[in-house]
Structure formats: C-alpha cells, structure tokens
Coordinates of C-alpha atoms and ligand atoms in Angstrom, one line a residue:
M99 CA 0.0 0.0 0.0
A100 CA 1.3 3.5 -0.9
E101 CA 2.5 5.6 2.0
Y102 CA 0.6 8.9 1.8
K103 CA 2.8 11.8 2.6
G104 CA 2.9 15.6 2.1
V105 CA 0.5 18.3 1.0
I106 CA -0.2 19.1 -2.6
V107 CA -1.8 22.3 -4.0
Y108 CA -3.5 22.0 -7.4
G109 CA -2.6 25.6 -8.5
E110 CA -4.4 27.8 -11.0
L111 CA -2.7 30.1 -13.5
I112 CA -4.4 33.1 -15.0
E113 CA -2.6 34.5 -18.0
G114 CA 0.6 32.9 -16.7
K115 CA 0.2 34.4 -13.2
L116 CA -0.8 32.8 -9.9
P117 CA -4.1 34.1 -8.8
S118 CA -4.6 35.1 -5.2
I119 CA -6.5 31.9 -4.4
T120 CA -3.5 29.8 -5.3
I121 CA -1.2 32.0 -3.2
E122 CA -3.6 31.5 -0.3
L123 CA -3.7 27.7 -0.8
L124 CA 0.1 27.7 -0.7
G125 CA 0.1 29.7 2.6
C126 CA -2.4 27.2 4.1
G127 CA -0.5 24.2 2.6
R128 CA 2.7 25.5 4.0
S129 CA 1.4 25.6 7.6
L130 CA -0.2 22.2 7.3
A131 CA 3.0 20.7 5.9
N132 CA 5.0 22.3 8.7
E133 CA 2.6 20.8 11.3
L134 CA 3.1 17.4 9.7
S135 CA 6.9 17.9 9.1
E136 CA 6.3 17.0 5.5
D137 CA 6.7 18.7 2.1
L138 CA 4.4 21.0 0.2
S139 CA 4.1 20.5 -3.5
C140 CA 2.2 22.4 -6.1
V141 CA 0.9 21.3 -9.5
L142 CA 0.8 23.9 -12.3
A143 CA -0.7 22.7 -15.6
S144 CA -1.2 24.9 -18.6
D145 CA 0.1 25.4 -22.1
A146 CA 3.0 27.4 -20.6
V147 CA 3.6 27.9 -16.9
G148 CA 5.9 30.9 -17.2
D149 CA 7.1 32.3 -13.9
G150 CA 4.4 30.3 -12.0
P151 CA 6.8 27.7 -10.5
K152 CA 9.2 30.4 -9.3
E153 CA 6.3 32.3 -7.7
A154 CA 4.9 29.1 -6.2
I155 CA 8.2 28.4 -4.5
A156 CA 8.5 32.0 -3.3
F157 CA 5.0 31.6 -1.7
G158 CA 5.9 28.4 0.1
A159 CA 6.1 25.3 -2.2
D160 CA 9.1 22.9 -1.7
R161 CA 8.4 21.3 -5.1
V162 CA 6.4 22.3 -8.2
Y163 CA 5.3 19.7 -10.8
T164 CA 4.8 21.5 -14.1
V165 CA 2.7 20.0 -16.9
E166 CA 2.8 21.9 -20.2
D167 CA 0.5 21.0 -23.1
P168 CA -1.5 23.1 -25.5
L169 CA -4.5 21.0 -24.5
L170 CA -4.2 22.6 -21.0
K171 CA -4.4 26.2 -22.2
E172 CA -8.0 26.8 -21.2
Y173 CA -9.4 25.0 -18.2
Q174 CA -11.2 21.8 -19.4
G175 CA -12.1 19.4 -16.7
D176 CA -11.7 16.3 -19.0
A177 CA -8.1 17.2 -19.7
H178 CA -7.1 18.6 -16.3
I179 CA -8.6 15.6 -14.4
Q180 CA -6.1 13.4 -16.3
V181 CA -3.2 15.5 -14.9
A182 CA -4.6 15.7 -11.4
E183 CA -5.2 12.0 -11.3
K184 CA -1.9 10.9 -12.6
L185 CA 0.0 13.2 -10.2
A186 CA -2.1 12.2 -7.3
R187 CA -1.5 8.5 -8.0
E188 CA 2.3 9.0 -8.6
T189 CA 3.0 11.3 -5.6
S190 CA 0.5 9.8 -3.1
P191 CA -0.1 13.0 -1.1
R192 CA -1.8 12.9 2.3
I193 CA -3.7 16.1 1.5
I194 CA -4.8 17.7 -1.7
L195 CA -5.9 21.4 -1.7
M196 CA -7.9 23.2 -4.4
G197 CA -9.6 26.6 -4.5
Q198 CA -13.4 26.8 -4.1
T199 CA -13.4 28.4 -7.6
S200 CA -15.1 27.3 -10.8
I201 CA -12.1 25.1 -11.5
G202 CA -11.9 23.6 -8.0
R203 CA -15.6 23.0 -7.9
D204 CA -15.4 21.0 -11.1
L205 CA -12.1 19.2 -10.6
A206 CA -12.2 18.2 -6.9
P207 CA -15.3 16.0 -7.0
R208 CA -14.1 14.2 -10.1
L209 CA -10.7 13.6 -8.5
A210 CA -12.3 12.4 -5.3
F211 CA -14.5 10.0 -7.3
R212 CA -11.5 8.6 -9.3
L213 CA -9.4 8.2 -6.2
K214 CA -12.3 6.7 -4.2
T215 CA -11.9 9.1 -1.4
G216 CA -14.0 11.8 0.2
L217 CA -14.1 15.6 -0.3
S218 CA -15.1 18.6 1.7
T219 CA -15.9 21.7 -0.3
D220 CA -15.8 25.4 0.7
C221 CA -13.6 24.9 3.8
I222 CA -12.8 28.0 5.8
E223 CA -10.4 26.5 8.4
L224 CA -8.1 23.5 8.3
S225 CA -6.0 22.0 11.0
I226 CA -4.2 18.8 11.8
D227 CA -5.5 16.6 14.6
P228 CA -2.3 16.1 16.7
E229 CA -3.3 12.5 17.6
T230 CA -4.6 11.0 14.4
K231 CA -2.8 13.4 12.0
L232 CA -6.0 13.7 10.1
L233 CA -7.1 16.9 8.5
Q234 CA -9.9 18.7 10.4
Q235 CA -12.0 20.4 7.8
T236 CA -14.2 23.2 8.9
K237 CA -16.9 24.4 6.6
P238 CA -20.1 26.5 7.0
V239 CA -23.4 24.5 6.8
Y240 CA -27.1 25.3 6.9
G241 CA -26.5 28.4 4.7
G242 CA -23.8 29.7 7.0
N243 CA -25.7 29.4 10.2
A244 CA -23.4 26.8 11.7
Q245 CA -20.0 25.3 11.1
A246 CA -19.2 21.6 10.9
I247 CA -15.9 19.9 11.2
F248 CA -15.3 16.9 9.0
T249 CA -12.5 14.4 8.9
C250 CA -11.9 11.7 6.3
D251 CA -9.8 8.6 7.1
I252 CA -9.4 7.6 3.5
M253 CA -6.3 9.0 1.8
P254 CA -5.8 11.3 0.1
Q255 CA -7.9 13.9 2.0
I256 CA -9.2 16.4 -0.6
V257 CA -10.6 19.8 0.2
T258 CA -11.6 23.0 -1.6
I259 CA -10.9 26.2 0.2
R260 CA -13.0 29.4 0.1
A261 CA -11.2 32.5 -1.3
K262 CA -9.8 34.8 1.4
A263 CA -10.3 32.3 4.1
M264 CA -6.6 31.5 4.4
S265 CA -3.6 33.9 4.7
P266 CA -0.8 33.7 2.3
I267 CA 2.8 33.7 3.6
E268 CA 5.0 36.6 2.7
R269 CA 6.7 36.2 -0.7
D270 CA 10.3 35.3 -0.3
S271 CA 12.2 35.1 -3.6
S272 CA 15.2 33.6 -1.8
R273 CA 13.3 30.4 -1.0
K274 CA 14.6 27.3 -2.8
G275 CA 12.6 24.6 -4.3
E276 CA 12.6 21.9 -7.0
V277 CA 10.8 22.2 -10.3
I278 CA 9.8 18.9 -11.9
P279 CA 8.6 19.0 -15.5
T280 CA 6.2 16.1 -15.8
K281 CA 4.8 14.5 -19.0
V282 CA 1.2 13.5 -19.0
E283 CA -0.1 11.8 -22.1
I284 CA -3.5 13.4 -22.4
D285 CA -6.1 11.1 -24.0
T286 CA -7.9 13.4 -26.4
S287 CA -10.7 10.9 -26.9
A288 CA -11.7 11.5 -23.2
I289 CA -12.2 15.2 -23.8
K290 CA -15.9 15.5 -24.4
T291 CA -16.4 19.2 -24.2
K292 CA -14.9 22.0 -26.3
I293 CA -14.6 25.7 -25.4
V294 CA -16.4 27.5 -28.2
E295 CA -16.0 31.1 -26.9
K296 CA -14.6 32.9 -23.9
V297 CA -16.4 36.1 -22.8
R298 CA -14.5 38.3 -20.4
E299 CA -16.7 39.8 -17.7
E300 CA -16.2 43.6 -17.8
V301 CA -15.7 44.9 -14.3
A302 CA -15.4 48.7 -13.8
G303 CA -13.0 49.4 -10.9
L304 CA -12.2 46.8 -8.3
K305 CA -13.2 43.2 -8.5
L306 CA -15.6 42.3 -5.7
E307 CA -13.5 39.4 -4.5
D308 CA -10.4 41.6 -4.2
A309 CA -12.1 44.7 -2.7
P310 CA -11.0 45.4 0.9
V311 CA -14.3 47.3 1.4
I312 CA -17.7 46.4 0.0
V313 CA -20.8 48.6 0.1
S314 CA -23.7 46.3 -0.6
G315 CA -27.3 47.0 -1.3
G316 CA -30.4 45.0 -1.0
R317 CA -34.0 45.0 -2.2
G318 CA -34.8 47.9 0.2
I319 CA -32.6 50.2 -2.0
G320 CA -35.7 50.3 -4.3
G321 CA -34.2 50.6 -7.7
P322 CA -31.0 50.7 -9.9
E323 CA -30.2 54.4 -9.4
P324 CA -28.9 54.5 -5.8
F325 CA -26.4 51.7 -6.6
K326 CA -24.8 54.0 -9.2
T327 CA -24.9 57.1 -7.0
T328 CA -25.3 56.8 -3.2
L329 CA -23.7 53.4 -2.8
K330 CA -21.0 54.0 -5.4
E331 CA -20.1 57.3 -3.8
L332 CA -19.5 55.6 -0.5
A333 CA -17.6 52.8 -2.1
D334 CA -15.3 55.2 -4.0
L335 CA -14.6 57.1 -0.8
L336 CA -13.5 53.9 0.9
H337 CA -11.6 52.6 -2.2
G338 CA -14.1 49.7 -2.3
A339 CA -16.6 48.1 -4.6
V340 CA -20.4 47.9 -4.7
G341 CA -22.1 44.6 -4.2
A342 CA -25.7 43.5 -3.9
T343 CA -28.1 40.7 -2.7
R344 CA -29.8 38.5 -5.1
P345 CA -33.1 40.5 -5.6
P346 CA -31.4 43.6 -7.1
A347 CA -29.6 41.3 -9.6
D348 CA -32.8 39.4 -10.3
H349 CA -34.6 42.7 -11.0
G350 CA -31.8 43.8 -13.3
W351 CA -30.9 46.8 -11.1
V352 CA -27.3 45.6 -11.0
P353 CA -25.3 43.1 -13.1
E354 CA -25.5 39.5 -12.0
A355 CA -21.7 39.6 -11.3
M356 CA -22.4 41.9 -8.3
H357 CA -24.7 39.4 -6.5
I358 CA -23.2 38.0 -3.3
G359 CA -24.3 34.9 -1.5
L360 CA -24.8 31.1 -1.7
T361 CA -25.6 31.4 -5.4
G362 CA -23.4 34.4 -6.1
K363 CA -19.9 35.5 -5.2
I364 CA -18.2 34.6 -1.9
V365 CA -16.4 37.6 -0.4
A366 CA -14.4 38.3 2.7
P367 CA -13.5 42.0 2.8
D368 CA -12.1 43.9 5.8
L369 CA -15.3 45.9 5.9
Y370 CA -18.8 45.0 4.6
I371 CA -21.5 47.7 4.7
A372 CA -24.9 46.1 4.3
I373 CA -27.5 48.6 3.3
A374 CA -31.3 47.8 3.2
I375 CA -30.4 44.1 3.4
S376 CA -32.5 41.8 5.7
G377 CA -29.7 39.3 6.4
A378 CA -31.1 36.1 4.9
S379 CA -28.9 33.1 5.5
Q380 CA -28.3 32.7 1.7
H381 CA -26.9 36.1 1.6
I382 CA -24.9 35.8 4.8
A383 CA -23.3 32.6 3.4
G384 CA -21.5 34.9 0.9
C385 CA -20.3 37.6 3.3
S386 CA -19.8 35.9 6.7
G387 CA -16.1 35.9 6.2
S388 CA -16.0 39.7 6.3
K389 CA -13.9 41.0 9.2
T390 CA -16.3 43.8 10.2
L391 CA -20.0 44.0 9.1
V392 CA -21.9 47.3 9.4
A393 CA -25.6 47.3 8.8
I394 CA -28.0 50.1 7.9
N395 CA -31.7 49.0 8.0
K396 CA -35.0 50.6 8.9
D397 CA -36.2 47.5 10.7
P398 CA -34.7 47.0 14.1
E399 CA -35.7 43.3 14.0
A400 CA -33.8 42.7 10.8
N401 CA -31.6 39.6 11.1
I402 CA -28.7 41.5 9.7
F403 CA -28.3 43.2 13.0
R404 CA -27.5 39.8 14.6
E405 CA -24.6 39.4 12.1
A406 CA -23.3 43.0 12.3
E407 CA -20.7 44.4 14.6
F408 CA -22.2 47.9 14.2
G409 CA -25.7 48.9 13.1
V410 CA -27.7 52.0 12.3
I411 CA -31.5 51.8 12.5
G412 CA -33.0 54.1 9.9
R413 CA -34.0 54.7 6.3
Y414 CA -30.9 54.5 4.2
E415 CA -32.0 57.7 2.3
E416 CA -31.7 59.6 5.5
V417 CA -28.7 57.8 7.1
M418 CA -26.4 57.6 4.1
P419 CA -25.8 61.3 3.4
A420 CA -24.7 62.0 7.0
F421 CA -22.8 58.7 7.1
T422 CA -20.9 59.4 4.0
Q423 CA -20.2 63.0 5.0
K424 CA -18.9 61.9 8.4
L425 CA -16.5 59.4 6.8
Q426 CA -15.4 62.0 4.3
D427 CA -14.6 64.4 7.2
L428 CA -12.7 61.7 9.1
L429 CA -10.7 60.7 6.0
T430 CA -9.7 64.3 5.2
K431 CA -8.7 65.2 8.7
Ligands
LIG36 C1 -31.8 28.5 -3.1 C2 -31.7 30.0 -2.8 C3 -30.5 30.6 -3.0 C4 -30.4 32.0 -2.7 N1 -29.2 32.6 -2.9 C5 -29.0 33.9 -2.6 C6 -27.8 34.5 -2.7 O1 -26.8 34.0 -3.2 N2 -27.7 35.8 -2.3 C7 -28.7 36.5 -1.8 O2 -28.6 37.7 -1.5 N3 -29.9 35.9 -1.7 C8 -30.1 34.6 -2.1 N4 -31.3 34.1 -1.9 C9 -32.5 34.9 -1.5 C10 -32.5 35.1 0.0 O3 -33.3 34.0 0.5 C11 -33.2 36.4 0.3 O4 -34.5 36.4 -0.3 C12 -32.5 37.6 -0.2 O5 -31.1 37.6 0.3 C13 -33.1 38.9 0.4 O6 -32.5 40.0 -0.1 P1 -32.6 41.4 0.6 O7 -32.1 41.4 1.9 O8 -32.0 42.4 -0.4 O9 -34.2 41.7 0.5 P2 -35.3 41.6 1.6 O10 -35.2 40.4 2.4 O11 -36.6 42.0 1.0 O12 -34.9 42.8 2.7 C14 -34.9 44.1 2.4 C15 -34.5 44.8 3.6 O13 -34.4 46.2 3.3 C16 -34.9 47.0 4.4 N5 -35.3 48.2 3.9 C17 -36.4 48.5 3.1 N6 -36.4 49.8 2.8 C18 -35.4 50.4 3.4 C19 -34.9 51.7 3.5 N7 -35.5 52.7 2.9 N8 -33.8 52.0 4.3 C20 -33.2 51.0 5.0 N9 -33.6 49.7 5.0 C21 -34.7 49.4 4.2 C22 -36.0 46.1 5.0 O14 -36.2 46.4 6.4 C23 -35.5 44.7 4.8 O15 -34.8 44.2 5.9 C24 -31.5 32.7 -2.2 C25 -32.7 32.0 -2.0 C26 -32.8 30.7 -2.3 C27 -34.1 30.0 -2.0

C-alpha cells in the first residue's frame, strides 16, 4: 500500500500568473506541511507555466510539478482531471488542496471519485489533529448558520478552500525549491467538451472578490439608481466596490456579477457595509467571512443586526448622506 505523505496544491494560472486563491492555498498548505513535518508541493498545468513555478516556491512550495501541453491552455475538466489523477497517484499526497473556484468545484469531486476518497468543499479553516494526524476540515453548513468539522480517514484527503479564508505567507524570492517538469499523455478521446467562446466579464473598478471594502445594497434600495450614486459614492470614498443581494440582480438593477451569497460571489473584505439588506442566510453565506460588518436598515428586528458588529437603524436615504459626509470628514482630517 502506498505511503501517503505531504500536501499538494492544485494551482491555477491566469494568463501565466498565480491568482490570489493559489497563493492563499500555498500559505495554508505551508502551515499544514510544517505541522506534519512533511513537504508542500504544487501542480501547475497549462500550455505554458511561465514564472508560475518560481512564484509558487517564493510563496511556500518545496516542489512544483509542471505539466505543459497546448490542451491545457484553457481549463477543461476532461483534460485537467487526467493531470490531477496521474500526479495524485504517482505522488500519493496525504492532503490535496484546491480553490473553491469554478475550476476547483469542477475538478475536486471528479478527482475524489476517481481516487475513491471523500471531499469537503468550501472549507474556511483547516488544522491537523495532533493524535490522528487527520485533517480537520471546517466548513459552513445550513447556509452559513453553523459550522461543521469533518475528517476523512481515507487517503488522500481532498478539500476545496474558500477564497480569502486563508492567509498567504510573505513572498520570499530567496526560498529554494525543486521544479519537476512532468509529462502527462492526455487522452484526447476523453475530452468530451470543447470551449467555443470565452467572454471576459467587464468589471469597472475593483473586482468584488479583491475589494477590501464592499458597500452592498439589498431590495430595500428600491431601484437601480442608488447603486450608481449613493452606494458608489461611499464605495469610492473607501476605495471599495459595490455589491448586492440577489433580488437587485434578479430585478436587473445591477449586473449578475455583483450578486453576493450562496448562489453568487463569496467575499471576505475587511469591511462589509450592508444597506437595506435583511440578512437572509443565503446572503450571509457569501459575506460571513467579512472582518467587520456594518448594517443600515430601517427594521430594528432585521436579522442583519444579529450578524453585524455595528448597526444604524433608519431609512438609508436619511442615514447615508450623513454617514458618507462623516466618513469624508474623518478621512480628510
Ligand atoms: C436557493 C436559494 C438561493 C439563494 N441565494 C441567494 C444569494 O446567493 N444571495 C442573496 O442575497 N440571496 C439569495 N437568496 C435569496 C434570499 O433568501 C433572500 O430572499 C435575499 O437575500 C433577500 O435580499 P434582501 O435582503 O435584499 O431583501 P429583503 O429580504 O426583501 O430585505 C430588504 C431589507 O431592506 C430593508 N429596507 C427597506 N427599505 C429600506 C430603507 N429605505 N432603508 C433601510 N432599510 C430598508 C427592509 O427592512 C429589509 O430588511 C437565495 C434564496 C434561495 C431560495
């Protein structure tokens, strides 16, 4: 029987660069590998990996397996699963980490099925049980109302991790590591889907997932205009981005890309300002990782006040001008 050892990150590459989620996975993988006194590896698979391996080492990897093939240029599950499976079988890692991204959501369950093991998705905390050495996998359940800790005693243990849930380690370009170019013969007959077109989502200003401050509006905003004026003004002042609950997106008041929650984006900014949002669990599931939540709502019984560190009870039309003005004064002092 294979001896399962080490932690492996299935990294992503966007236009030859490591996205923040992969850097966060490396930070998390590094601390797990240290706790286990084992190695951290990273897989980078694309048509060309560029500086990816060097960066992965600078952010904590001891070893990077690179797989370059034109078939891996765009993410296609049928091709990438072949790489992930081959490397998992050859390297027998104890733990496999992926991002809770469109790639991770597609690849992780396929890999778990092929390796006949379990999977926990959307984890927000990971630790090693000192006695069993098993990975303790914490994830929100019941729409974010509770957290459950899972363990899996079948190896490898596979998890996907929510963006912004883990801290990266500081980049250290003097770190040394090994780069292992790996050949994977991709069976083209197994590729059943073809990418016909790629449409880039146009985002004006900061991407929601990267914004340190999010000013988010709900159905109580009442229409599209205040998102472009009142909320945007506050977001600009705080160098943040505007978000929304699902109803404003459903009504077409804001683009679908701004919708936060269980069926939208998952965000974890330093500051989340929830305006005219009731605080339904499906929305909270997308913003519960925020460091500080401030709520403005006219209903003192609104659930959002149970989630918020700070709250203002009142109609947003009356509260917001004074709120924004006060912040402006404080920021220009
Ligand atoms: C399967 C499923 C998935 C879902 N996924 C998501 C998701 O991903 N994201 C999401 O957001 N929702 C999601 N929902 C919907 C979710 O259940 C709620 O319906 C939604 O989050 C409510 O949005 P809201 O808070 O904007 O609106 P409401 O619940 O209608 O709340 C509006 C709030 O605005 C306040 N208000 C009204 N006027 C003013 C004013 N002038 N000033 C101040 N406050 C005011 C009201 O007091 C109220 O609290 C999902 C639902 C289902 C069933």
